[in-house]
mmCIF file of C-alpha atoms in Angstrom:
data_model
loop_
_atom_site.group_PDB
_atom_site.id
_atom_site.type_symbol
_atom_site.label_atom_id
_atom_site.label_comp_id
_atom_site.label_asym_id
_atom_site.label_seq_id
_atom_site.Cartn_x
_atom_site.Cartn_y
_atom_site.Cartn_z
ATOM 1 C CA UNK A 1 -44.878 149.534 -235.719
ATOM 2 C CA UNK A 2 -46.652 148.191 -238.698
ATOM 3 C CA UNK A 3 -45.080 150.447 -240.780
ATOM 4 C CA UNK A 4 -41.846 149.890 -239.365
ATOM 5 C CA UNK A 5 -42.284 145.940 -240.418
ATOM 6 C CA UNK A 6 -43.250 146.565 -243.892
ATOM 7 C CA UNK A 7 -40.585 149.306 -244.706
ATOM 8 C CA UNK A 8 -38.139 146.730 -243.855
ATOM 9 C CA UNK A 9 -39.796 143.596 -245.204
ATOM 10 C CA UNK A 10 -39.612 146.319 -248.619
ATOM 11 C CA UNK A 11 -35.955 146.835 -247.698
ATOM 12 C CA UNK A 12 -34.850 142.933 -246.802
ATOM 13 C CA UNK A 13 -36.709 142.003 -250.141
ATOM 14 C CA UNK A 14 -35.062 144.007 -252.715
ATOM 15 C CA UNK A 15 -32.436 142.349 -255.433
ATOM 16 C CA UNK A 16 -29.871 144.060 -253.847
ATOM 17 C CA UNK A 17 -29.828 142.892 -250.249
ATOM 18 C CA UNK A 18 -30.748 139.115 -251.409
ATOM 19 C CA UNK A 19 -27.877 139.543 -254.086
ATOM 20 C CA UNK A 20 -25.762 140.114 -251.163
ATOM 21 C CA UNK A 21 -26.410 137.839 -248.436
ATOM 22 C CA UNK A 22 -26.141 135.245 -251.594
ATOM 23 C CA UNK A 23 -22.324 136.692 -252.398
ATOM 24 C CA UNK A 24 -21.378 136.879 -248.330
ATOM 25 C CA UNK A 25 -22.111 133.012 -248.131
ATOM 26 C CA UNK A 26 -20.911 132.084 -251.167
ATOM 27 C CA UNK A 27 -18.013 134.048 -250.368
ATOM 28 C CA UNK A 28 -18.175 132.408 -246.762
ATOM 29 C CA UNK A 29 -17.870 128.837 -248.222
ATOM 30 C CA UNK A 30 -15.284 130.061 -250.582
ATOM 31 C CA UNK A 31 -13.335 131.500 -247.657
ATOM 32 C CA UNK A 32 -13.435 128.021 -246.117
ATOM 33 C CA UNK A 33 -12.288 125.590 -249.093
ATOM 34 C CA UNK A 34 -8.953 128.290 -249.868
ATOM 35 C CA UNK A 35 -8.220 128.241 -246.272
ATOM 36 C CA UNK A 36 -8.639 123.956 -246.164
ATOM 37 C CA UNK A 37 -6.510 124.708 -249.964
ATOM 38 C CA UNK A 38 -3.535 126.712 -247.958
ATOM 39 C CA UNK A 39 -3.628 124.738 -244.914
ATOM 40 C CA UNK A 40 -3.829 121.094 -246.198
ATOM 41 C CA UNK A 41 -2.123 121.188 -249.876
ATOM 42 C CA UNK A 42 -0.306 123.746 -250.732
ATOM 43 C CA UNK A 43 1.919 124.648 -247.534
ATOM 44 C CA UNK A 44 2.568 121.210 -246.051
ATOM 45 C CA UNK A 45 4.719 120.166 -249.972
ATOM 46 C CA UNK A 46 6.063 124.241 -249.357
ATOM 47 C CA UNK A 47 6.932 122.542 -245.235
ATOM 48 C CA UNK A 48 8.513 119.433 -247.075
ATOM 49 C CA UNK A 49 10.887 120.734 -249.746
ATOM 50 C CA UNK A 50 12.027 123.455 -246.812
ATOM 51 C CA UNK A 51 13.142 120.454 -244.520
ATOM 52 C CA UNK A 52 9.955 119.569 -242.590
ATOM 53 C CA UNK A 53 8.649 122.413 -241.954
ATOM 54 C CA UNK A 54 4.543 122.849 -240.363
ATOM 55 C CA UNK A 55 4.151 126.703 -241.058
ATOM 56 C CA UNK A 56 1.409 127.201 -238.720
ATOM 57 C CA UNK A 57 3.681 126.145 -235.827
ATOM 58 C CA UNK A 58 6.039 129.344 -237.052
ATOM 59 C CA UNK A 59 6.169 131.346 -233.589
ATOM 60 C CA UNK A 60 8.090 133.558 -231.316
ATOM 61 C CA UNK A 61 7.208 133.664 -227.173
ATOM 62 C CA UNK A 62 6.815 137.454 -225.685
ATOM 63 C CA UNK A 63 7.961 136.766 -222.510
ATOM 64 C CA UNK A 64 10.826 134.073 -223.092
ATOM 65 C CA UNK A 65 9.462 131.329 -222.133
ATOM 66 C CA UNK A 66 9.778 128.320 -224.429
ATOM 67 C CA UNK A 67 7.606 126.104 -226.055
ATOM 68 C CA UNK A 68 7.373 123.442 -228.461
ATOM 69 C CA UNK A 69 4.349 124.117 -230.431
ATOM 70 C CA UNK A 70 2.065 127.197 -230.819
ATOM 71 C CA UNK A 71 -0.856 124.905 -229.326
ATOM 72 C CA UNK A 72 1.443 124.044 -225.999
ATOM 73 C CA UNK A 73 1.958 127.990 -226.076
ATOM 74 C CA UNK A 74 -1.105 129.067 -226.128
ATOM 75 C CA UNK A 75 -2.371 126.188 -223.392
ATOM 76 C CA UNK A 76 0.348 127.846 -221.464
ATOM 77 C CA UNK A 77 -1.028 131.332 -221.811
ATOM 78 C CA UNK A 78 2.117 132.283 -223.354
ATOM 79 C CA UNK A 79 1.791 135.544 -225.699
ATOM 80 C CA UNK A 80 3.261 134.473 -228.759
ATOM 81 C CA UNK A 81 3.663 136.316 -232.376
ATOM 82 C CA UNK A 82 2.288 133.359 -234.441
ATOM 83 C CA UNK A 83 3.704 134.666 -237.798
ATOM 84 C CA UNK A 84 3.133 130.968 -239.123
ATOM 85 C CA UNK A 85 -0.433 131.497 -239.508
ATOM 86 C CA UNK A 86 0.248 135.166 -240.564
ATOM 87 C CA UNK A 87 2.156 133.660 -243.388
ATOM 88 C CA UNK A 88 -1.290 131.111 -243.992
ATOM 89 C CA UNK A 89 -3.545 134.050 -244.395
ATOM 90 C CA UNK A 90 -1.655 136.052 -246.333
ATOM 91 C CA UNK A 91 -1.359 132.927 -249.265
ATOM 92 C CA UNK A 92 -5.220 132.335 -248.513
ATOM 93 C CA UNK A 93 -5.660 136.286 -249.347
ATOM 94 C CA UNK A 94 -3.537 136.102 -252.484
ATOM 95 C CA UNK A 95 -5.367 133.076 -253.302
ATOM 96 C CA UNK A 96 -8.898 134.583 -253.184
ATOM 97 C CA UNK A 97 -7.377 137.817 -254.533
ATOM 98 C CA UNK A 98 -6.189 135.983 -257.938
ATOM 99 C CA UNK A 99 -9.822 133.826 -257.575
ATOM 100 C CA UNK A 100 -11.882 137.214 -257.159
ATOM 101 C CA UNK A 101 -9.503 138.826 -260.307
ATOM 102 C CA UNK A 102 -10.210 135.963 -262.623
ATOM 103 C CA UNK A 103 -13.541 136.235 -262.050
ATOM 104 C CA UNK A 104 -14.247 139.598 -262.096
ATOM 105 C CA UNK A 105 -12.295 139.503 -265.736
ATOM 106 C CA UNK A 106 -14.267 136.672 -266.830
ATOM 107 C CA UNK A 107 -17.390 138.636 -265.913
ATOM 108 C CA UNK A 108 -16.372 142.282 -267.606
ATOM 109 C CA UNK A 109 -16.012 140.176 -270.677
ATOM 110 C CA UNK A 110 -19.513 138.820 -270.676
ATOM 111 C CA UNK A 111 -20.762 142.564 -270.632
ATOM 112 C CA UNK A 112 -19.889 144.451 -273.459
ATOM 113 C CA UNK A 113 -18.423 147.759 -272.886
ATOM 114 C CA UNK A 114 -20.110 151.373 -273.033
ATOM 115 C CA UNK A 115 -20.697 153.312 -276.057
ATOM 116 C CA UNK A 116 -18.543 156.543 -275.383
ATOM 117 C CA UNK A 117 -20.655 159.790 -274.223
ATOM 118 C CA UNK A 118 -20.577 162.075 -277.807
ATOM 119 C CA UNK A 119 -18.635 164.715 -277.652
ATOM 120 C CA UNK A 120 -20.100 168.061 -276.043
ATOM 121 C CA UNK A 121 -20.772 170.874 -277.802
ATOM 122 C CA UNK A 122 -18.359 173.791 -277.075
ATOM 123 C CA UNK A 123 -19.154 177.726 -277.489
ATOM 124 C CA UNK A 124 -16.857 178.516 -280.526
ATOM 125 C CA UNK A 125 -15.940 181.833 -277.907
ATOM 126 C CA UNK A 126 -14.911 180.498 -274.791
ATOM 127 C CA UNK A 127 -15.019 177.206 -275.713
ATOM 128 C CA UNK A 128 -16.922 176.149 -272.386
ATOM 129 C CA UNK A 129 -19.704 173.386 -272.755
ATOM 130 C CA UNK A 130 -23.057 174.171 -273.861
ATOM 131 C CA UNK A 131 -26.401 172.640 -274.516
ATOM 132 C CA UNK A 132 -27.130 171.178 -277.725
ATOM 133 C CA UNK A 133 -30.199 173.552 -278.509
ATOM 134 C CA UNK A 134 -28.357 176.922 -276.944
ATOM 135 C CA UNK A 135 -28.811 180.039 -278.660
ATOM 136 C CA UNK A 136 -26.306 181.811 -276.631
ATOM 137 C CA UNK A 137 -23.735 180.938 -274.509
ATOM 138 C CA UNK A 138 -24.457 180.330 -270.889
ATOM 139 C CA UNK A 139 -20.748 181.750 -269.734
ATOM 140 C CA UNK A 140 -19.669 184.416 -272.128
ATOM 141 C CA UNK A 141 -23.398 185.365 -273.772
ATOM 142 C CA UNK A 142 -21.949 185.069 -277.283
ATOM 143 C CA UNK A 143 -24.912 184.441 -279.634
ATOM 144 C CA UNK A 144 -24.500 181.354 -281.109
ATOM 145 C CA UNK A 145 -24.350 180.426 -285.134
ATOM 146 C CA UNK A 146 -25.800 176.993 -285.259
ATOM 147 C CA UNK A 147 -23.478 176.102 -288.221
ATOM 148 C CA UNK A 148 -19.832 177.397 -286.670
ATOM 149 C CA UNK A 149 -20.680 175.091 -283.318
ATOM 150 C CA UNK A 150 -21.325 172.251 -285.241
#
């Protein structure tokens, strides 16, 4: 059991897991302030210029019953397609996408880009890959001249 403890204590303290449960909370609270950024300023002026409109009230009843608001519906137990809030969370996603993309550019721009692999050396024969130090040819057994594979 001891054993047990420590190899996860090793596995719970590594840069990678803490790295993580650092990005899921951040990510968490991030989640929270686009959602409160959808819900409370950018659809309600979207609600206004389209007449009035609350988008998260945006529903259709499954059995025909009517109600008023999606709240009264589902107090009711009425099965409703809330496509309102469908249409919240998919601006919240686009927001965070965009957020995530900017970020992740900003990032990859901070890191400067590999040096391309050099070129392999190719058996002047068969023209497959070979080692650097080869003598012959590992695929066709051609002997190899160092200066025409160079």
């Amino acid at each position: 059991m001891k054993e047990f403890i420590k190899g996860f204590k090793e596995f719970a303290m590594r840069g990678n897991f803490i790295d993580l449960a650092v990005g899921v909370v951040i990510g968490a609270a991030f989640g929270k302030v686009v959602s409160s950024l959808v819900s409370d300023i950018i659809m309600p002026p979207i609600g206004v210029l389209l007449g009035g409109i609350d988008f998260s009230d945006f529903f259709i009843t499954l059995n025909g019953k009517h109600a008023a608001t999606l709240a009264e519906a589902k107090a009711a137990g009425i099965p409703v397609l809330a496509y309102g809030s469908f249409l919240n969370a998919i601006v919240q996603f686009l927001i965070i996408a965009f957020a995530i993309y900017v970020v992740i550019k900003q990032v990859n721009r901070l890191f400067p880009k590999p040096a391309p692999a050099p070129e392999a050396r190719k058996c002047p024969f068969c023209k497959q890959d070979i080692a650097d130090d080869a003598t012959r040819c590992p695929h066709c057994t051609s002997v190899l001249d160092e200066a025409a594979t160079k």
